[in-house]
């Protein structure tokens, strides 16, 4: 693509148009390939728990005389069913956040409310592992955007913090308003004391279905879609998501969003121009 761009600039007009057409076709092919990959991935991810459920139900039927085995198989069926439900829910979330018009439902959203919702979402898992979730610095902070999407994004980050941490550790959510070159920004940082993420994986974890350790992620009901959703939400809100991590020590995921006043103005201006 770089070569094409360089030659396009120095070529005569007719040749330039042909080159642009070629670039367009290449882009269309790339999008088509991404779409095909995605469908193949989704089919594979759906087939695995569905296949396991089918095998386990056969095992339950065969073990009808052995109540202990039935209980064990039923437990595993429950896990597979949960995985299937999580996956479908996250696919719905992903298609929702990819629909840019969701931003037409933008409003002023209190960060405190987002934090409460995110904590509620994984309170059970956290309690089961004896993990405490604490928050601070969020009072009075707000962001501009789609409440459901923002809640899903923060919820995913907190959920990961709980999932990828050993028992009896702490997940901290910290809100702050920071000055940057482009104006003030709202930061919501989620820090855990978990397993951390190897450096080689750090950029790839935001890709759909990418997992550092598929077996571990599967055991926690993970789908590999959570961070892809977070990244989409951050980008569609004019922000970004950053990761810091040290293996064996923990990770911090920071959701950085534009200060609500400027975000609202920009958003309303875009809608007026439509
Ligand atoms: P999953 O559903 O598998 O959790 P995500 O997209 O949310 O999918 O995350 C992708 C991968 O990134 C996970 O499988 C895990 O390997 C890694 N990961 C995400 N968050 C954390 C974290 N807080 N600590 C350690 N690893 C993490």
Coordinates of N, CA and C in Angstrom, one line a residue, residues 12-251:
X12 N 0.8 10.3 -13.8 CA -0.2 11.2 -14.4 C -1.6 10.9 -14.0
X13 N -2.6 11.8 -14.2 CA -3.9 11.7 -13.6 C -4.6 10.3 -14.0
X14 N -4.6 9.9 -15.2 CA -5.2 8.7 -15.6 C -4.7 7.5 -14.8
X15 N -3.4 7.4 -14.8 CA -2.7 6.3 -14.1 C -3.1 6.4 -12.6
X16 N -3.2 7.6 -12.1 CA -3.5 7.8 -10.6 C -4.9 7.2 -10.3
X17 N -5.8 7.5 -11.3 CA -7.2 7.0 -11.0 C -7.2 5.5 -11.0
X18 N -6.4 4.9 -12.0 CA -6.4 3.4 -12.0 C -5.8 2.9 -10.7
X19 N -4.7 3.6 -10.2 CA -4.1 3.1 -9.0 C -5.1 3.2 -7.8
X20 N -5.9 4.3 -7.8 CA -6.9 4.5 -6.7 C -7.9 3.4 -6.7
X21 N -8.3 3.0 -8.0 CA -9.2 1.9 -8.1 C -8.7 0.6 -7.6
X22 N -7.4 0.4 -7.9 CA -6.7 -0.9 -7.4 C -6.7 -0.9 -5.9
X23 N -6.4 0.3 -5.3 CA -6.3 0.4 -3.9 C -7.7 0.1 -3.3
X24 N -8.7 0.6 -3.9 CA -10.1 0.4 -3.4 C -10.4 -1.1 -3.5
X25 N -10.0 -1.7 -4.6 CA -10.3 -3.1 -4.7 C -9.6 -3.9 -3.7
X26 N -8.3 -3.5 -3.4 CA -7.5 -4.2 -2.4 C -8.2 -4.1 -1.0
X27 N -8.6 -2.9 -0.7 CA -9.3 -2.6 0.5 C -10.6 -3.5 0.6
X28 N -11.4 -3.5 -0.5 CA -12.6 -4.3 -0.5 C -12.3 -5.7 -0.2
X29 N -11.2 -6.2 -0.8 CA -10.8 -7.6 -0.7 C -10.4 -7.9 0.8
X30 N -9.7 -6.9 1.4 CA -9.2 -7.1 2.7 C -10.4 -7.2 3.7
X31 N -11.4 -6.3 3.5 CA -12.6 -6.3 4.3 C -13.3 -7.6 4.2
X32 N -13.4 -8.1 2.9 CA -14.1 -9.3 2.7 C -13.4 -10.5 3.4
X33 N -12.0 -10.5 3.4 CA -11.2 -11.5 4.1 C -11.4 -11.5 5.6
X34 N -11.5 -10.2 6.1 CA -11.7 -10.1 7.6 C -13.1 -10.6 7.9
X35 N -14.1 -10.3 7.1 CA -15.4 -10.8 7.4 C -15.5 -12.3 7.3
X36 N -14.8 -12.9 6.3 CA -14.8 -14.4 6.2 C -14.2 -15.0 7.4
X37 N -13.0 -14.4 7.8 CA -12.3 -14.9 9.0 C -13.2 -14.9 10.2
X38 N -13.9 -13.8 10.3 CA -14.8 -13.6 11.5 C -15.9 -14.6 11.6
X39 N -16.5 -14.9 10.4 CA -17.6 -15.9 10.4 C -17.0 -17.3 10.7
X40 N -15.8 -17.6 10.2 CA -15.2 -18.9 10.4 C -14.9 -19.0 11.9
X41 N -14.4 -17.9 12.5 CA -14.1 -17.9 14.0 C -15.3 -18.1 14.8
X42 N -16.4 -17.4 14.5 CA -17.6 -17.5 15.2 C -18.2 -18.9 15.1
X43 N -18.1 -19.4 13.9 CA -18.7 -20.8 13.8 C -17.9 -21.8 14.6
X44 N -16.6 -21.6 14.6 CA -15.8 -22.5 15.4 C -16.1 -22.4 16.9
X45 N -16.1 -21.1 17.3 CA -16.4 -20.9 18.8 C -17.7 -21.4 19.2
X46 N -18.7 -21.3 18.3 CA -20.1 -21.8 18.7 C -20.1 -23.3 18.7
X47 N -19.3 -23.9 17.7 CA -19.4 -25.4 17.6 C -18.8 -26.1 18.8
X48 N -17.7 -25.5 19.4 CA -17.1 -26.1 20.5 C -18.0 -26.4 21.7
X49 N -18.6 -25.4 22.2 CA -19.5 -25.7 23.4 C -20.7 -26.5 22.9
X50 N -21.2 -26.3 21.7 CA -22.4 -27.1 21.3 C -22.0 -28.5 21.2
X51 N -20.9 -28.8 20.6 CA -20.4 -30.2 20.5 C -20.2 -30.8 21.9
X52 N -19.6 -30.1 22.8 CA -19.4 -30.6 24.2 C -20.7 -30.9 24.8
X53 N -21.7 -30.0 24.6 CA -23.1 -30.2 25.2 C -23.7 -31.5 24.7
X54 N -23.5 -31.8 23.4 CA -24.1 -33.0 22.9 C -23.4 -34.2 23.4
X55 N -22.0 -34.2 23.5 CA -21.3 -35.4 24.1 C -21.7 -35.6 25.6
X56 N -21.8 -34.5 26.3 CA -22.1 -34.6 27.7 C -23.5 -35.1 28.0
X57 N -24.4 -34.7 27.1 CA -25.8 -35.2 27.3 C -25.9 -36.7 27.0
X58 N -25.1 -37.2 26.1 CA -25.0 -38.6 25.8 C -24.4 -39.3 27.1
X59 N -23.3 -38.7 27.6 CA -22.7 -39.3 28.8 C -23.7 -39.3 30.0
X60 N -24.5 -38.3 30.1 CA -25.5 -38.3 31.2 C -26.5 -39.5 31.0
X61 N -26.9 -39.6 29.8 CA -27.9 -40.7 29.5 C -27.3 -42.1 29.8
X62 N -26.0 -42.2 29.5 CA -25.3 -43.5 29.7 C -25.0 -43.8 31.2
X63 N -24.9 -42.7 32.0 CA -24.6 -42.8 33.4 C -25.8 -42.8 34.3
X64 N -27.0 -43.0 33.7 CA -28.2 -42.9 34.5 C -28.2 -43.6 35.8
X65 N -27.5 -44.7 35.9 CA -27.4 -45.5 37.1 C -26.5 -45.0 38.2
X66 N -25.7 -44.0 37.8 CA -24.6 -43.5 38.6 C -24.8 -42.0 39.0
X67 N -25.5 -41.7 40.1 CA -25.9 -40.3 40.4 C -24.7 -39.4 40.5
X68 N -23.6 -39.9 41.0 CA -22.4 -39.0 41.1 C -21.9 -38.6 39.8
X69 N -21.9 -39.5 38.8 CA -21.4 -39.1 37.5 C -22.4 -38.2 36.8
X70 N -23.7 -38.4 37.0 CA -24.7 -37.5 36.4 C -24.4 -36.1 36.9
X71 N -24.2 -36.0 38.3 CA -24.0 -34.6 38.8 C -22.8 -34.0 38.2
X72 N -21.7 -34.8 38.1 CA -20.5 -34.2 37.5 C -20.7 -33.8 36.1
X73 N -21.3 -34.6 35.3 CA -21.6 -34.2 33.9 C -22.5 -33.0 33.8
X74 N -23.5 -33.0 34.6 CA -24.5 -31.9 34.6 C -23.7 -30.6 34.9
X75 N -22.8 -30.6 35.8 CA -22.0 -29.4 36.2 C -21.2 -28.9 34.9
X76 N -20.6 -29.9 34.2 CA -19.9 -29.5 33.0 C -20.8 -29.0 32.0
X77 N -22.0 -29.5 31.9 CA -23.0 -29.0 30.9 C -23.3 -27.6 31.2
X78 N -23.5 -27.3 32.5 CA -23.8 -26.0 32.9 C -22.7 -25.0 32.5
X79 N -21.4 -25.4 32.6 CA -20.3 -24.5 32.2 C -20.4 -24.2 30.7
X80 N -20.6 -25.3 29.9 CA -20.6 -25.1 28.5 C -21.8 -24.3 28.1
X81 N -23.0 -24.4 28.8 CA -24.1 -23.6 28.4 C -23.8 -22.1 28.8
X82 N -23.1 -21.9 29.9 CA -22.8 -20.5 30.3 C -21.9 -19.9 29.2
X83 N -20.9 -20.7 28.7 CA -20.0 -20.2 27.7 C -20.7 -19.8 26.4
X84 N -21.7 -20.7 26.1 CA -22.5 -20.4 24.9 C -23.3 -19.1 25.0
X85 N -23.9 -19.0 26.2 CA -24.7 -17.8 26.5 C -23.8 -16.5 26.4
X86 N -22.6 -16.6 27.1 CA -21.7 -15.5 27.1 C -21.3 -15.1 25.7
X87 N -21.0 -16.1 24.9 CA -20.5 -15.8 23.5 C -21.6 -15.1 22.7
X88 N -22.9 -15.6 22.8 CA -24.0 -15.0 22.1 C -24.2 -13.6 22.6
X89 N -24.1 -13.4 23.9 CA -24.3 -12.0 24.4 C -23.2 -11.1 23.9
X90 N -22.0 -11.6 23.9 CA -20.9 -10.7 23.4 C -21.0 -10.4 21.9
X91 N -21.5 -11.4 21.2 CA -21.6 -11.2 19.7 C -22.7 -10.1 19.5
X92 N -23.8 -10.1 20.3 CA -24.8 -9.1 20.2 C -24.2 -7.7 20.6
X93 N -23.4 -7.7 21.7 CA -22.8 -6.5 22.1 C -21.9 -5.9 21.0
X94 N -21.1 -6.8 20.4 CA -20.1 -6.4 19.4 C -20.9 -5.8 18.2
X95 N -22.0 -6.4 17.8 CA -22.7 -5.9 16.6 C -23.3 -4.6 17.0
X96 N -23.7 -4.4 18.2 CA -24.3 -3.1 18.7 C -23.3 -2.0 18.7
X97 N -22.0 -2.3 19.2 CA -21.1 -1.2 19.2 C -20.5 -0.9 17.9
X98 N -20.6 -1.8 16.9 CA -20.1 -1.5 15.6 C -21.1 -0.7 14.8
X99 N -22.4 -0.6 15.3 CA -23.4 0.2 14.7 C -23.2 1.6 15.2
X100 N -22.6 2.5 14.3 CA -22.2 3.8 14.8 C -23.4 4.7 15.2
X101 N -24.6 4.3 14.7 CA -25.8 5.1 15.0 C -26.2 5.0 16.5
X102 N -25.6 4.1 17.2 CA -25.8 4.0 18.6 C -25.4 5.2 19.3
X103 N -24.5 6.0 18.7 CA -24.1 7.2 19.3 C -25.2 8.3 19.2
X104 N -26.2 8.1 18.4 CA -27.3 9.1 18.4 C -28.0 9.0 19.7
X105 N -27.8 8.0 20.5 CA -28.4 8.0 21.8 C -27.4 8.4 22.9
X106 N -26.6 9.4 22.5 CA -25.6 9.8 23.5 C -26.2 10.7 24.6
X107 N -25.7 10.7 25.8 CA -26.1 11.5 26.9 C -25.0 11.7 27.9
X108 N -25.2 12.6 28.8 CA -24.2 12.8 29.9 C -24.3 11.6 30.9
X109 N -23.3 10.9 31.1 CA -23.3 9.7 31.9 C -22.4 9.8 33.1
X110 N -22.9 9.6 34.3 CA -22.0 9.7 35.5 C -21.1 8.5 35.6
X111 N -19.8 8.8 35.8 CA -18.9 7.7 36.0 C -19.2 6.8 37.2
X112 N -19.7 7.4 38.2 CA -20.1 6.7 39.4 C -21.1 5.6 39.1
X113 N -22.1 6.0 38.3 CA -23.1 5.0 37.9 C -22.5 3.8 37.1
X114 N -21.5 4.2 36.2 CA -20.9 3.2 35.3 C -20.1 2.2 36.2
X115 N -19.4 2.8 37.2 CA -18.6 2.0 38.1 C -19.5 1.0 38.9
X116 N -20.6 1.5 39.5 CA -21.5 0.7 40.2 C -22.0 -0.5 39.4
X117 N -22.4 -0.1 38.1 CA -22.9 -1.2 37.2 C -21.9 -2.2 36.9
X118 N -20.6 -1.7 36.7 CA -19.6 -2.7 36.4 C -19.3 -3.6 37.6
X119 N -19.3 -3.0 38.8 CA -19.0 -3.9 39.9 C -20.2 -4.9 40.2
X120 N -21.4 -4.4 40.0 CA -22.6 -5.3 40.2 C -22.4 -6.5 39.2
X121 N -22.0 -6.2 38.0 CA -21.9 -7.3 37.0 C -21.0 -8.4 37.4
X122 N -19.9 -8.2 38.2 CA -19.1 -9.3 38.5 C -18.9 -9.5 40.0
X123 N -19.9 -9.0 40.8 CA -19.8 -9.1 42.3 C -19.8 -10.6 42.7
X124 N -20.6 -11.4 42.0 CA -20.7 -12.8 42.4 C -19.4 -13.5 42.2
X125 N -18.8 -13.3 41.0 CA -17.5 -13.9 40.7 C -16.4 -13.5 41.7
X126 N -16.4 -12.1 42.0 CA -15.4 -11.6 42.9 C -15.6 -12.2 44.3
X127 N -16.9 -12.3 44.8 CA -17.1 -12.8 46.1 C -16.7 -14.3 46.1
X128 N -17.0 -15.0 45.1 CA -16.6 -16.4 45.1 C -15.0 -16.6 45.2
X129 N -14.3 -15.6 44.7 CA -12.8 -15.7 44.7 C -12.2 -14.9 45.9
X130 N -13.1 -14.3 46.7 CA -12.6 -13.5 47.8 C -11.8 -12.2 47.3
X131 N -12.2 -11.7 46.1 CA -11.5 -10.6 45.5 C -12.3 -9.3 45.9
X132 N -11.6 -8.3 46.4 CA -12.3 -7.0 46.7 C -12.2 -6.1 45.6
X133 N -13.3 -5.4 45.3 CA -13.2 -4.4 44.2 C -13.4 -3.0 44.9
X134 N -12.5 -2.1 44.7 CA -12.6 -0.8 45.3 C -12.6 0.3 44.3
X135 N -13.2 1.4 44.5 CA -13.2 2.5 43.6 C -12.9 3.8 44.2
X136 N -12.4 4.8 43.5 CA -12.1 6.1 44.1 C -11.9 7.1 43.0
X137 N -12.1 8.4 43.3 CA -11.8 9.5 42.4 C -12.9 9.7 41.3
X138 N -14.0 8.9 41.4 CA -15.0 9.0 40.4 C -16.1 10.0 40.7
X139 N -16.2 10.5 41.9 CA -17.3 11.4 42.3 C -17.3 12.6 41.5
X140 N -18.4 13.0 40.9 CA -18.5 14.2 40.1 C -18.0 14.1 38.7
X141 N -17.4 13.0 38.4 CA -16.9 12.8 37.0 C -18.0 12.3 36.1
X142 N -18.1 12.8 34.8 CA -19.0 12.3 33.9 C -18.4 12.3 32.5
X143 N -19.0 11.5 31.6 CA -18.5 11.4 30.3 C -19.8 11.5 29.3
X144 N -19.5 11.8 28.1 CA -20.6 11.9 27.1 C -20.6 10.7 26.2
X145 N -21.8 10.1 26.1 CA -21.8 8.9 25.2 C -23.0 8.0 25.4
X146 N -22.9 6.8 24.9 CA -23.9 5.8 25.0 C -23.8 5.0 26.3
X147 N -24.8 5.2 27.1 CA -24.7 4.6 28.5 C -24.4 3.1 28.4
X148 N -25.2 2.4 27.6 CA -25.1 0.9 27.5 C -23.7 0.5 27.0
X149 N -23.2 1.2 26.0 CA -21.9 0.8 25.5 C -20.8 1.0 26.5
X150 N -20.9 2.2 27.2 CA -19.8 2.6 28.1 C -19.9 1.6 29.3
X151 N -21.1 1.2 29.7 CA -21.2 0.2 30.8 C -20.6 -1.1 30.4
X152 N -20.9 -1.5 29.2 CA -20.3 -2.8 28.7 C -18.8 -2.8 28.7
X153 N -18.3 -1.6 28.2 CA -16.8 -1.5 28.1 C -16.1 -1.6 29.5
X154 N -16.6 -0.8 30.5 CA -16.0 -0.8 31.8 C -16.3 -2.2 32.5
X155 N -17.5 -2.7 32.3 CA -17.8 -4.0 32.9 C -16.9 -5.1 32.4
X156 N -16.5 -5.1 31.1 CA -15.5 -6.0 30.6 C -14.2 -5.9 31.2
X157 N -13.7 -4.7 31.5 CA -12.4 -4.5 32.1 C -12.4 -5.0 33.5
X158 N -13.4 -4.7 34.2 CA -13.5 -5.1 35.7 C -13.6 -6.7 35.7
X159 N -14.4 -7.2 34.8 CA -14.6 -8.7 34.8 C -13.3 -9.4 34.5
X160 N -12.5 -8.8 33.5 CA -11.2 -9.4 33.2 C -10.3 -9.3 34.4
X161 N -10.3 -8.2 35.1 CA -9.5 -8.0 36.3 C -9.8 -9.1 37.3
X162 N -11.1 -9.5 37.5 CA -11.4 -10.5 38.4 C -11.0 -11.9 37.9
X163 N -11.3 -12.1 36.6 CA -11.1 -13.4 36.0 C -9.6 -13.8 36.0
X164 N -8.7 -12.8 35.7 CA -7.3 -13.1 35.5 C -6.5 -12.8 36.8
X165 N -7.1 -12.9 37.9 CA -6.4 -12.7 39.2 C -6.6 -13.8 40.1
X166 N -5.5 -14.1 41.0 CA -5.7 -15.2 42.0 C -6.7 -14.7 43.1
X167 N -7.2 -15.7 43.8 CA -8.1 -15.4 44.9 C -7.5 -14.4 45.9
X168 N -8.3 -13.7 46.6 CA -7.9 -12.8 47.7 C -7.0 -11.7 47.3
X169 N -7.2 -11.2 46.1 CA -6.4 -10.0 45.6 C -7.4 -8.9 45.5
X170 N -7.0 -7.8 44.9 CA -7.8 -6.6 44.9 C -7.8 -6.0 43.4
X171 N -9.0 -5.5 43.1 CA -9.2 -4.8 41.8 C -9.6 -3.4 42.1
X172 N -8.8 -2.4 41.6 CA -9.1 -1.0 41.9 C -9.5 -0.3 40.7
X173 N -10.6 0.5 40.8 CA -11.0 1.4 39.7 C -10.8 2.8 40.2
X174 N -10.0 3.5 39.3 CA -9.7 4.9 39.7 C -10.1 5.9 38.6
X175 N -10.9 6.9 39.0 CA -11.3 7.9 38.0 C -10.4 9.2 38.2
X176 N -10.2 9.9 37.1 CA -9.5 11.1 37.2 C -9.7 12.0 35.9
X177 N -9.4 13.3 36.1 CA -9.5 14.2 35.0 C -8.1 14.6 34.7
X178 N -7.6 14.4 33.5 CA -6.2 14.7 33.2 C -6.1 15.7 32.1
X179 N -5.1 16.5 32.1 CA -4.8 17.5 31.1 C -4.0 16.8 30.0
X180 N -4.3 17.1 28.7 CA -3.5 16.5 27.7 C -3.4 17.6 26.6
X181 N -2.6 17.3 25.6 CA -2.4 18.3 24.5 C -3.7 18.7 23.8
X182 N -4.6 17.7 23.7 CA -5.9 18.0 23.0 C -7.0 18.4 23.9
X183 N -6.6 18.9 25.2 CA -7.7 19.3 26.1 C -7.8 18.3 27.3
X184 N -8.8 18.6 28.1 CA -8.9 17.7 29.3 C -9.5 16.3 28.9
X185 N -9.1 15.3 29.6 CA -9.7 14.0 29.3 C -10.1 13.2 30.6
X186 N -11.1 12.4 30.5 CA -11.5 11.6 31.7 C -10.8 10.2 31.6
X187 N -10.2 9.8 32.6 CA -9.5 8.5 32.6 C -10.2 7.6 33.7
X188 N -10.5 6.4 33.3 CA -10.9 5.4 34.2 C -10.0 4.2 34.1
X189 N -9.2 4.0 35.2 CA -8.2 3.0 35.2 C -8.6 1.8 36.1
X190 N -8.5 0.6 35.5 CA -8.8 -0.6 36.3 C -7.5 -1.4 36.5
X191 N -7.1 -1.5 37.7 CA -5.9 -2.2 38.1 C -6.1 -3.5 38.8
X192 N -5.4 -4.6 38.4 CA -5.6 -5.8 39.1 C -4.2 -6.3 39.6
X193 N -4.2 -7.3 40.5 CA -2.9 -7.9 40.9 C -2.8 -9.3 40.4
X194 N -3.2 -9.4 39.1 CA -3.3 -10.8 38.5 C -2.1 -11.3 37.8
X195 N -2.4 -12.1 36.8 CA -1.3 -12.9 36.1 C -0.5 -12.0 35.2
X196 N -1.0 -10.9 34.8 CA -0.3 -10.0 33.8 C -0.4 -10.6 32.4
X197 N 0.1 -9.8 31.5 CA 0.1 -10.2 30.1 C 1.5 -10.1 29.4
X198 N 2.0 -11.2 28.9 CA 3.3 -11.1 28.3 C 3.4 -10.0 27.2
X199 N 4.5 -9.4 27.1 CA 4.7 -8.2 26.2 C 4.3 -8.5 24.8
X200 N 4.7 -9.8 24.3 CA 4.4 -10.1 22.9 C 2.9 -10.2 22.6
X201 N 2.1 -10.4 23.6 CA 0.6 -10.5 23.4 C -0.1 -9.2 23.6
X202 N 0.6 -8.2 24.2 CA -0.1 -7.0 24.6 C -0.9 -6.2 23.6
X203 N -0.3 -6.1 22.3 CA -1.1 -5.4 21.3 C -2.2 -6.3 20.7
X204 N -2.0 -7.6 20.7 CA -2.9 -8.5 20.0 C -4.2 -8.8 20.9
X205 N -4.2 -8.5 22.2 CA -5.3 -8.9 23.0 C -6.6 -8.1 22.6
X206 N -6.4 -7.0 21.9 CA -7.6 -6.3 21.5 C -8.3 -6.8 20.2
X207 N -7.6 -7.8 19.6 CA -8.2 -8.5 18.4 C -9.4 -9.4 18.8
X208 N -10.4 -9.5 17.9 CA -11.5 -10.4 18.2 C -10.9 -11.9 18.3
X209 N -11.3 -12.6 19.4 CA -11.0 -14.0 19.6 C -9.6 -14.2 20.0
X210 N -8.8 -13.2 20.2 CA -7.4 -13.4 20.6 C -7.3 -13.7 22.1
X211 N -6.7 -14.8 22.5 CA -6.5 -15.0 24.0 C -5.1 -15.4 24.2
X212 N -4.5 -15.0 25.3 CA -3.1 -15.3 25.6 C -3.1 -16.9 25.9
X213 N -4.0 -17.3 26.7 CA -4.1 -18.7 27.0 C -5.5 -19.3 26.9
X214 N -5.8 -19.8 25.7 CA -7.2 -20.2 25.4 C -7.8 -21.1 26.4
X215 N -7.0 -22.0 26.9 CA -7.6 -23.0 27.9 C -8.1 -22.3 29.2
X216 N -7.2 -21.4 29.7 CA -7.6 -20.6 30.9 C -8.8 -19.7 30.6
X217 N -8.8 -19.0 29.5 CA -9.8 -18.1 29.2 C -11.2 -18.9 29.1
X218 N -11.1 -20.1 28.5 CA -12.3 -20.9 28.3 C -12.8 -21.3 29.7
X219 N -11.9 -21.7 30.6 CA -12.3 -22.1 31.9 C -13.1 -21.0 32.7
X220 N -12.8 -19.7 32.4 CA -13.5 -18.6 33.0 C -14.7 -18.2 32.2
X221 N -15.0 -18.9 31.2 CA -16.2 -18.5 30.3 C -15.9 -17.4 29.4
X222 N -14.5 -17.1 29.2 CA -14.1 -16.0 28.3 C -14.4 -16.3 26.8
X223 N -14.6 -15.3 26.1 CA -15.0 -15.5 24.7 C -13.9 -14.9 23.7
X224 N -13.0 -14.1 24.3 CA -12.0 -13.4 23.4 C -12.6 -12.2 22.7
X225 N -13.8 -11.8 23.1 CA -14.4 -10.7 22.4 C -14.4 -9.4 23.2
X226 N -14.2 -9.6 24.6 CA -14.4 -8.5 25.5 C -13.6 -7.3 25.2
X227 N -12.3 -7.5 25.0 CA -11.4 -6.3 24.7 C -11.7 -5.7 23.3
X228 N -12.1 -6.5 22.4 CA -12.4 -6.0 21.1 C -13.6 -5.0 21.2
X229 N -14.6 -5.4 22.1 CA -15.7 -4.5 22.4 C -15.2 -3.2 23.1
X230 N -14.4 -3.3 24.0 CA -13.9 -2.1 24.8 C -13.2 -1.2 23.8
X231 N -12.4 -1.7 22.9 CA -11.6 -0.9 21.9 C -12.6 -0.2 21.0
X232 N -13.6 -0.9 20.5 CA -14.6 -0.3 19.6 C -15.3 0.9 20.3
X233 N -15.7 0.6 21.6 CA -16.5 1.7 22.3 C -15.6 2.9 22.5
X234 N -14.3 2.6 23.0 CA -13.4 3.8 23.2 C -13.3 4.6 21.9
X235 N -13.0 3.9 20.8 CA -12.8 4.6 19.5 C -14.0 5.4 19.1
X236 N -15.2 4.8 19.2 CA -16.4 5.4 18.7 C -16.8 6.6 19.6
X237 N -16.2 6.7 20.8 CA -16.4 7.8 21.7 C -15.3 8.8 21.6
X238 N -14.4 8.7 20.6 CA -13.3 9.6 20.4 C -12.2 9.4 21.5
X239 N -12.2 8.2 22.1 CA -11.1 8.0 23.1 C -10.3 6.8 22.7
X240 N -9.6 6.2 23.7 CA -8.8 5.0 23.4 C -8.7 4.2 24.7
X241 N -8.1 3.0 24.5 CA -7.9 2.2 25.7 C -6.4 1.8 25.7
X242 N -5.8 1.9 26.9 CA -4.3 1.7 27.0 C -4.1 0.5 28.0
X243 N -3.0 -0.2 27.8 CA -2.7 -1.3 28.7 C -1.3 -1.2 29.2
X244 N -1.2 -1.4 30.5 CA 0.1 -1.5 31.2 C 0.1 -2.8 31.9
X245 N 1.2 -3.6 31.8 CA 1.1 -4.9 32.5 C 2.5 -5.4 32.9
X246 N 2.6 -6.1 34.0 CA 3.9 -6.8 34.3 C 3.5 -8.2 34.7
X247 N 4.2 -9.1 34.0 CA 3.8 -10.5 34.2 C 4.0 -11.0 35.7
X248 N 3.0 -11.6 36.2 CA 3.0 -12.1 37.5 C 2.7 -11.0 38.6
X249 N 2.5 -9.8 38.1 CA 2.3 -8.7 39.1 C 0.9 -8.1 38.9
X250 N 0.5 -7.9 37.7 CA -0.8 -7.4 37.4 C -0.9 -6.5 36.2
X251 N -2.1 -6.0 35.9 CA -2.3 -5.1 34.8 C -3.1 -3.9 35.1

